[in-house]
Tab-separated table of C-alpha atoms in Angstrom:
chain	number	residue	atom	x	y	z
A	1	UNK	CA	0.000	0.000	0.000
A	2	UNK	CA	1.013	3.425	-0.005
A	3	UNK	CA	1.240	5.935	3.013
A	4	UNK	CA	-1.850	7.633	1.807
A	5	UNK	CA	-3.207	4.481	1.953
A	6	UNK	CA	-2.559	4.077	5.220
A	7	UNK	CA	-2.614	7.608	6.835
A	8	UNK	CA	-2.842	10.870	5.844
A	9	UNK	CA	-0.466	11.638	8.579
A	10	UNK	CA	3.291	11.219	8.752
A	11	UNK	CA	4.323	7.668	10.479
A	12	UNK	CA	6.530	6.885	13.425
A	13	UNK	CA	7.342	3.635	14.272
A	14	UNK	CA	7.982	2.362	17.639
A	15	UNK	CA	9.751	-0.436	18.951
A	16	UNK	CA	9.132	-3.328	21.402
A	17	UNK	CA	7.122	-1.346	24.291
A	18	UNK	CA	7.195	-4.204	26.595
A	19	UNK	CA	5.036	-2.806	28.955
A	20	UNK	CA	6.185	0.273	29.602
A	21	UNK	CA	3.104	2.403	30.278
A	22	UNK	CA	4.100	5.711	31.487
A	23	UNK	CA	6.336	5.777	27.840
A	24	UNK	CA	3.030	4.892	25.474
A	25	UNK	CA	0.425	6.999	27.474
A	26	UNK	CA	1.971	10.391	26.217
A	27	UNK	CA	2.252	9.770	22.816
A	28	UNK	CA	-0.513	11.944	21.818
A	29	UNK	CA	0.345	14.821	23.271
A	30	UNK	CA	4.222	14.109	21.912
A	31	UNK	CA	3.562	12.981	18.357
A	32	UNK	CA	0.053	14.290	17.833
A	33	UNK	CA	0.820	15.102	14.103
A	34	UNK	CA	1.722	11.515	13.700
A	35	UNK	CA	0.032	7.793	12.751
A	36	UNK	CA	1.781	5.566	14.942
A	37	UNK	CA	2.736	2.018	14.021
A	38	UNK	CA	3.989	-0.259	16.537
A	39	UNK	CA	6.218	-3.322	15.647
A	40	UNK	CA	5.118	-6.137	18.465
A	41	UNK	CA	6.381	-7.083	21.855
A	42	UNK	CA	3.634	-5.111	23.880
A	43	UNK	CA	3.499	-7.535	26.954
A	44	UNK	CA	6.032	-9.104	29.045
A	45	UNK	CA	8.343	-7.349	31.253
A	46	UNK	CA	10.958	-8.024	34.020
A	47	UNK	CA	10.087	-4.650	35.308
A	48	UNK	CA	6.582	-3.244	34.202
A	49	UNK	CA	4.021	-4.642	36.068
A	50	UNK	CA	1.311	-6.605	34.812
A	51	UNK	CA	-1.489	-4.357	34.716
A	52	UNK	CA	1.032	-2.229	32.750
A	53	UNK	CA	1.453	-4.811	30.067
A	54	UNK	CA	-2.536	-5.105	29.672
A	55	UNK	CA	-2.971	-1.674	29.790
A	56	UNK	CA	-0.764	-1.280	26.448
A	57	UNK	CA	-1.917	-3.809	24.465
A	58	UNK	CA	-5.693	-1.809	25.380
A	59	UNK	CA	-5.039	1.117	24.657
A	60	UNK	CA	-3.410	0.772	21.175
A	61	UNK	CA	-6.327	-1.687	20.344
A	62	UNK	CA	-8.354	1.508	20.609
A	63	UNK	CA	-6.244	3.823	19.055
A	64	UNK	CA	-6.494	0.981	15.936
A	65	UNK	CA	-10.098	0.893	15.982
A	66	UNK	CA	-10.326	4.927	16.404
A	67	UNK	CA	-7.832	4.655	13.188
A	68	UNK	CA	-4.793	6.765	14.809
A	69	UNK	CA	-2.786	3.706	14.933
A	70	UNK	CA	-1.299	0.206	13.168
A	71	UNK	CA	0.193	-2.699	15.297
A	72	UNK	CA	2.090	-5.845	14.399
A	73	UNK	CA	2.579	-8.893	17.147
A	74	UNK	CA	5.547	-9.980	18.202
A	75	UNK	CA	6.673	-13.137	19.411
A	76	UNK	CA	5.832	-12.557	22.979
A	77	UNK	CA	2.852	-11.302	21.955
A	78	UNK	CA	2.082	-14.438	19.990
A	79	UNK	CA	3.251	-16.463	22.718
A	80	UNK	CA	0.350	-16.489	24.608
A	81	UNK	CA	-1.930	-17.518	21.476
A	82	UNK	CA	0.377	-20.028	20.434
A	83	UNK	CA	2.640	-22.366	22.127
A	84	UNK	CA	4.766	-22.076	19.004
A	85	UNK	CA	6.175	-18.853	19.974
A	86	UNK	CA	6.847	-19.509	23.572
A	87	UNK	CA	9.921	-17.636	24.570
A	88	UNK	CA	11.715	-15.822	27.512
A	89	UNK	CA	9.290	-14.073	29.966
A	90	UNK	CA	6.467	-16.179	29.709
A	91	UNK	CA	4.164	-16.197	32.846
A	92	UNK	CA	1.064	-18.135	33.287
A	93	UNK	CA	-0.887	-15.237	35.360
A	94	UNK	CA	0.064	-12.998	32.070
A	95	UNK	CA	-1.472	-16.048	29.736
A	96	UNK	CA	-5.069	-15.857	31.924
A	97	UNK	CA	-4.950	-12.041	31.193
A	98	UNK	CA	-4.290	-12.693	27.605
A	99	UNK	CA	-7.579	-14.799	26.993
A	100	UNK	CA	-9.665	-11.881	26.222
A	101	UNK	CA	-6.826	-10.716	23.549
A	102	UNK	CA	-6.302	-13.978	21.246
A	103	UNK	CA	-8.778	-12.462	18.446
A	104	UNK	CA	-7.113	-8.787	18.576
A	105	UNK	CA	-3.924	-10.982	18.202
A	106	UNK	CA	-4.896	-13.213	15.625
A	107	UNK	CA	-6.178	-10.308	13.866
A	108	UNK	CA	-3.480	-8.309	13.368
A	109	UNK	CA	-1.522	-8.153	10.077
A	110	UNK	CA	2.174	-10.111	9.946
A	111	UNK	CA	3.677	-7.389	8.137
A	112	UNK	CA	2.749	-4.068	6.556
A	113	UNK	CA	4.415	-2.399	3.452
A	114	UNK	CA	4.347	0.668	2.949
A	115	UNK	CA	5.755	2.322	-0.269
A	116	UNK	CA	9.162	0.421	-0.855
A	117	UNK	CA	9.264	0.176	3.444
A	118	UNK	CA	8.932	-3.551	4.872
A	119	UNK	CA	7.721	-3.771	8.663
A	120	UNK	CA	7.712	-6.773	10.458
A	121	UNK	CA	8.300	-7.263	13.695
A	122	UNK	CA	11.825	-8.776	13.744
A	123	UNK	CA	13.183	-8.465	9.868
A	124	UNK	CA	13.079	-10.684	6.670
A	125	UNK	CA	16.468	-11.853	6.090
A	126	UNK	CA	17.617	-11.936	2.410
A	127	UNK	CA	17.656	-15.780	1.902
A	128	UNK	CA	14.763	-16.337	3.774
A	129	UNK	CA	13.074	-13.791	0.872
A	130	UNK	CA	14.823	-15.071	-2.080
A	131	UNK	CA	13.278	-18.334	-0.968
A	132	UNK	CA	10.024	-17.226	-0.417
A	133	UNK	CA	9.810	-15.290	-3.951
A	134	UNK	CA	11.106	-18.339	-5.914
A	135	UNK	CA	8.550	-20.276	-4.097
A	136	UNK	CA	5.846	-18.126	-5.226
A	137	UNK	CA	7.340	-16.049	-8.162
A	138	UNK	CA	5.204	-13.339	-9.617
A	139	UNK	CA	3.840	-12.324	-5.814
A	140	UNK	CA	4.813	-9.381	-3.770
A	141	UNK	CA	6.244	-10.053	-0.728
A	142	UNK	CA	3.050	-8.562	1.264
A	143	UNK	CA	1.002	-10.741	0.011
A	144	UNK	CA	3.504	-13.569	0.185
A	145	UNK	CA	3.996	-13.256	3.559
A	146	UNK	CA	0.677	-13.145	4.576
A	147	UNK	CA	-0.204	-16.037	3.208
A	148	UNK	CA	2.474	-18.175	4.644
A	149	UNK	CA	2.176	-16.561	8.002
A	150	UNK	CA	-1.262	-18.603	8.215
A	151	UNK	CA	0.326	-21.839	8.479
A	152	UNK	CA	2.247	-22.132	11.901
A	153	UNK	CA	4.679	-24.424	10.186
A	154	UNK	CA	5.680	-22.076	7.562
A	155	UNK	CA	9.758	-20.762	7.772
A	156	UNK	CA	8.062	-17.002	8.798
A	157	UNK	CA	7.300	-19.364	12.083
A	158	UNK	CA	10.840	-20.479	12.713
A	159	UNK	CA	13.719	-19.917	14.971
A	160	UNK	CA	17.241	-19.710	14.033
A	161	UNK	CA	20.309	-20.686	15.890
A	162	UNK	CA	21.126	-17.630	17.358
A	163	UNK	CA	17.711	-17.553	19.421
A	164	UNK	CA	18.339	-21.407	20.107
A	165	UNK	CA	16.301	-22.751	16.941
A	166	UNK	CA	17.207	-24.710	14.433
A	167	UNK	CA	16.600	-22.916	10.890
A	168	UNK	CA	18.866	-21.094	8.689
A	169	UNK	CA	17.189	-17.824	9.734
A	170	UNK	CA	14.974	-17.106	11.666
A	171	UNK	CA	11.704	-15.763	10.503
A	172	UNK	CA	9.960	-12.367	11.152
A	173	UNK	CA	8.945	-12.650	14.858
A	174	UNK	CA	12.404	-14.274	15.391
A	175	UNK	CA	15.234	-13.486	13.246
A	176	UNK	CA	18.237	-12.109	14.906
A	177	UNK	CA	19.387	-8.518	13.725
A	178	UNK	CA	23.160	-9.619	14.967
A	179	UNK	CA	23.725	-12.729	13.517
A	180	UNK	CA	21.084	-13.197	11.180
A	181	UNK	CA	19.776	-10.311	9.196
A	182	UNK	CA	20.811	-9.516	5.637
A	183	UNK	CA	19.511	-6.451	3.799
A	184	UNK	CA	16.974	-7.176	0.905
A	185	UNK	CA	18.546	-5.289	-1.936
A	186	UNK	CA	16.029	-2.236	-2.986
A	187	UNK	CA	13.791	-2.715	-0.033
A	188	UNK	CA	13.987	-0.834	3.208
A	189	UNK	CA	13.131	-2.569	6.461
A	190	UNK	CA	11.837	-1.061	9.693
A	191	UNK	CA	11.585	-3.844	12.708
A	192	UNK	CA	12.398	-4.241	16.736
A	193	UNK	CA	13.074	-7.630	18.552
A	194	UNK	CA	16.731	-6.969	18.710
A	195	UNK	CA	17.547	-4.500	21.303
A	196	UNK	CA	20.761	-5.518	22.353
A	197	UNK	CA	23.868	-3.196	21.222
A	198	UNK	CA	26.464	-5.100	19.490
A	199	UNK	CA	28.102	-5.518	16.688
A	200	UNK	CA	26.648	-6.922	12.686
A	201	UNK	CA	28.535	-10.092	11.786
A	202	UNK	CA	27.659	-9.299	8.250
A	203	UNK	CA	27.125	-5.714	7.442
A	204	UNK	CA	28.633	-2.869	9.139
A	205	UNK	CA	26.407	-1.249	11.600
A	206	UNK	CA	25.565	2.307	11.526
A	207	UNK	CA	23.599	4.719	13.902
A	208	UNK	CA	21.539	7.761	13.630
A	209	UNK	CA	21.483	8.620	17.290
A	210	UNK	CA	19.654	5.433	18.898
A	211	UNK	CA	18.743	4.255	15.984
A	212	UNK	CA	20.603	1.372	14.169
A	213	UNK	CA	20.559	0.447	10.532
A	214	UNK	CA	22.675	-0.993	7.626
A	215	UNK	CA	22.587	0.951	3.955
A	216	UNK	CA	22.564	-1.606	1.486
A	217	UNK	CA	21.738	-1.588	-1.858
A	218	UNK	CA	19.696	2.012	-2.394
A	219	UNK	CA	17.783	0.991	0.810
A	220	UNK	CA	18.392	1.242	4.368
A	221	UNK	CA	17.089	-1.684	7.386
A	222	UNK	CA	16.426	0.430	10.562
A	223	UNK	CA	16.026	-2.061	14.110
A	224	UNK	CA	14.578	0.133	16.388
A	225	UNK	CA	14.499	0.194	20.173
A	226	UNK	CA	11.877	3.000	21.735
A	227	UNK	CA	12.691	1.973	24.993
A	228	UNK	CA	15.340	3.880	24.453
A	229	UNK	CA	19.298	4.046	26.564
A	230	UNK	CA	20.397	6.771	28.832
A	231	UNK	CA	16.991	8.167	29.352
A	232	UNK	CA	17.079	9.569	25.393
A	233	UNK	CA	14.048	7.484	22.975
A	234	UNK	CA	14.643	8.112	19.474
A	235	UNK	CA	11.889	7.173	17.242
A	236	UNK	CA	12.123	6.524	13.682
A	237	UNK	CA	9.819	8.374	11.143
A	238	UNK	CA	8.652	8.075	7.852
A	239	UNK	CA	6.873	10.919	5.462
A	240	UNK	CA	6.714	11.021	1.542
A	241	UNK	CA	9.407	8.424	0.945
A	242	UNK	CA	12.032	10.162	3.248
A	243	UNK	CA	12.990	8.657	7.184
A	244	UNK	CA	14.058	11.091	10.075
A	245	UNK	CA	14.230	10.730	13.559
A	246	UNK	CA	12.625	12.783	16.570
A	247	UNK	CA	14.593	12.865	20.223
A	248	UNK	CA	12.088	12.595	23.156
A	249	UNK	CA	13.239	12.551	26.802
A	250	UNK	CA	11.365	12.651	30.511
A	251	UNK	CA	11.420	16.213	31.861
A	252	UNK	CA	10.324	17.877	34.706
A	253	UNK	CA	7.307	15.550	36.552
A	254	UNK	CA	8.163	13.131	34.422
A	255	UNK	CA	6.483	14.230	31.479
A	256	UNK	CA	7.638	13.009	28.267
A	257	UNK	CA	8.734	15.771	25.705
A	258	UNK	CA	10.864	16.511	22.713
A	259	UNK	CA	14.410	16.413	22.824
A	260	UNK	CA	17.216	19.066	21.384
A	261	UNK	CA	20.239	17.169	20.159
């Protein structure tokens, strides 16, 4: 689709919120002017409560149904509709919570592109594309990946070694932006799941403040993190074609506002 498509706004994208409450209740009076897209990982926390988790994964429910927002799940999202995707931080009170979610979940769209701009919630990997389009040649990759998303057995489902799987990469809830990810020549990627700073094996690692990406190819893969280190969030944004970044920090009474560099 294209961003008017989508919005009529200009997009920014945030990473895995993992709960974090008092971050996602001030984004409208931050980034009124903005659709928001979210990339997965709403739930689970080893420092949000629970009731901060739930209150999330409400809230941007009704920002999607009031149309001011987009959401993708992640895989510990997805973990608590299917046993497939059962990872770190999984807590059986959090699954009873969950109950009344599994249709929101299941509902939600594996990927969105937008333009020539891929977003999933952990990245398509170049060989896990190329074998996806020369198993269904003539398809976009949208519509590709939707369709094998359905089946739970599909490689979009799979773990790679580096998150203690098995397959060659992992797929887009799981693929590792470290030790797994390789740029799709001509398509630009925007996903979270790998927060951890350290180096690419493959592709030499660049930053635009907190933001992380590889240029490859006419296109650039962004992994985001809005959680954000040293108390500075740096959120990635998207308007007619181009990308920017906006700089939002806690200020006085712990109000959440925009940042100077």
């Amino acid at each position: 689709m294209r961003q008017s498509e989508l919005t009529t706004k200009p997009i920014a994208f945030f990473g895995d919120i993992h709960g974090h409450w008092d971050f996602l209740k001030q984004i409208p009076e931050v980034l009124p002017e903005y659709h928001w897209v979210f990339v997965g990982d709403i739930v689970d926390s080893f420092t949000q409560p629970l009731k901060f988790q739930v209150a999330c994964l409400t809230q941007i429910r009704d920002w999607i149904e009031a149309g001011l927002a987009n959401m993708l799940p992640g895989n510990h999202d997805l973990q608590y509709v299917h046993k497939h995707h059962r990872c770190s931080g999984f807590k059986p009170e959090t699954m009873q919570r969950m109950y009344g979610y599994h249709e929101f979940i299941n509902g939600l769209p594996s990927c969105l592109l937008i333009d020539n701009v891929l977003v999933t919630h952990a990245g398509l990997s170049r060989g896990l594309h190329d074998k996806l389009k020369a198993k269904y040649p003539g398809l976009g990759i949208e519509e590709i990946t939707e369709g094998e998303a359905q089946s739970l057995s599909s490689d979009l489902h799979q773990v790679g070694i580096a998150r203690g799987g098995g397959a060659a990469w992992g797929g887009i809830w799981w693929c590792d932006w470290s030790a797994e990810f390789e740029p799709v020549p001509g398509l630009h990627q925007v996903f979270g799941h790998s927060n951890n700073p350290s180096p690419t094996r493959l592709f030499t690692e660049e930053y635009d403040g907190n933001l992380r990406f590889v240029r490859f190819c006419d296109s650039r893969s962004y992994n985001i993190d809005c959680l954000g280190r040293k108390g500075v969030y740096d959120i990635l944004t998207y308007d007619d074609f181009k990308f920017a970044r906006i700089r939002l920090k806690y200020g006085n009474m712990g109000h959440l506002e925009r940042a100077s560099e």
